[in-house]
Amino acid sequence: MSTSTYIKVCAGSAVVWALGLLFVSPFAQAVEGLLLLFLSTNAR
């Protein structure tokens, strides 16, 4: 994969991820729950 294609794929996925977190409430809550689970299991 060329560099320009890689940059386009990364930018597109970042935009989709950010819009999903902003406008899709169940998706944002699921991500938040998974992050809290990860942080609570790895806390010292």
Tab-separated table of C-alpha atoms in Angstrom:
chain	number	residue	atom	x	y	z
A	1	MET	CA	0.000	0.000	0.000
A	2	SER	CA	1.399	3.361	-0.928
A	3	THR	CA	1.890	6.163	1.558
A	4	SER	CA	-0.888	8.345	0.175
A	5	THR	CA	-3.379	5.479	0.327
A	6	TYR	CA	-2.327	4.702	3.888
A	7	ILE	CA	-2.798	8.339	4.927
A	8	LYS	CA	-6.259	8.453	3.312
A	9	VAL	CA	-7.327	5.243	5.063
A	10	CYS	CA	-6.084	6.490	8.446
A	11	ALA	CA	-7.714	9.907	8.033
A	12	GLY	CA	-10.988	8.367	6.926
A	13	SER	CA	-11.102	5.942	9.826
A	14	ALA	CA	-10.272	8.749	12.278
A	15	VAL	CA	-13.139	10.871	10.932
A	16	VAL	CA	-15.584	7.959	11.116
A	17	TRP	CA	-14.427	7.152	14.676
A	18	ALA	CA	-14.819	10.773	15.855
A	19	LEU	CA	-18.241	11.189	14.223
A	20	GLY	CA	-19.356	7.889	15.722
A	21	LEU	CA	-18.335	9.012	19.193
A	22	LEU	CA	-20.067	12.359	18.765
A	23	PHE	CA	-23.348	11.329	17.155
A	24	VAL	CA	-23.985	7.652	18.016
A	25	SER	CA	-24.718	7.489	21.729
A	26	PRO	CA	-24.710	3.666	22.168
A	27	PHE	CA	-21.350	3.451	20.379
A	28	ALA	CA	-19.868	6.172	22.601
A	29	GLN	CA	-21.202	4.478	25.742
A	30	ALA	CA	-19.787	1.123	24.664
A	31	VAL	CA	-16.357	2.652	24.014
A	32	GLU	CA	-16.461	4.441	27.368
A	33	GLY	CA	-17.411	1.219	29.155
A	34	LEU	CA	-14.613	-0.718	27.481
A	35	LEU	CA	-12.063	1.977	28.344
A	36	LEU	CA	-13.199	2.044	31.974
A	37	LEU	CA	-13.016	-1.754	32.118
A	38	PHE	CA	-9.510	-1.708	30.660
A	39	LEU	CA	-8.337	0.995	33.059
A	40	SER	CA	-9.889	-0.634	36.122
A	41	THR	CA	-8.337	-4.013	35.373
A	42	ASN	CA	-4.901	-2.510	34.759
A	43	ALA	CA	-4.864	-0.129	37.734
A	44	ARG	CA	-2.236	-0.776	40.348
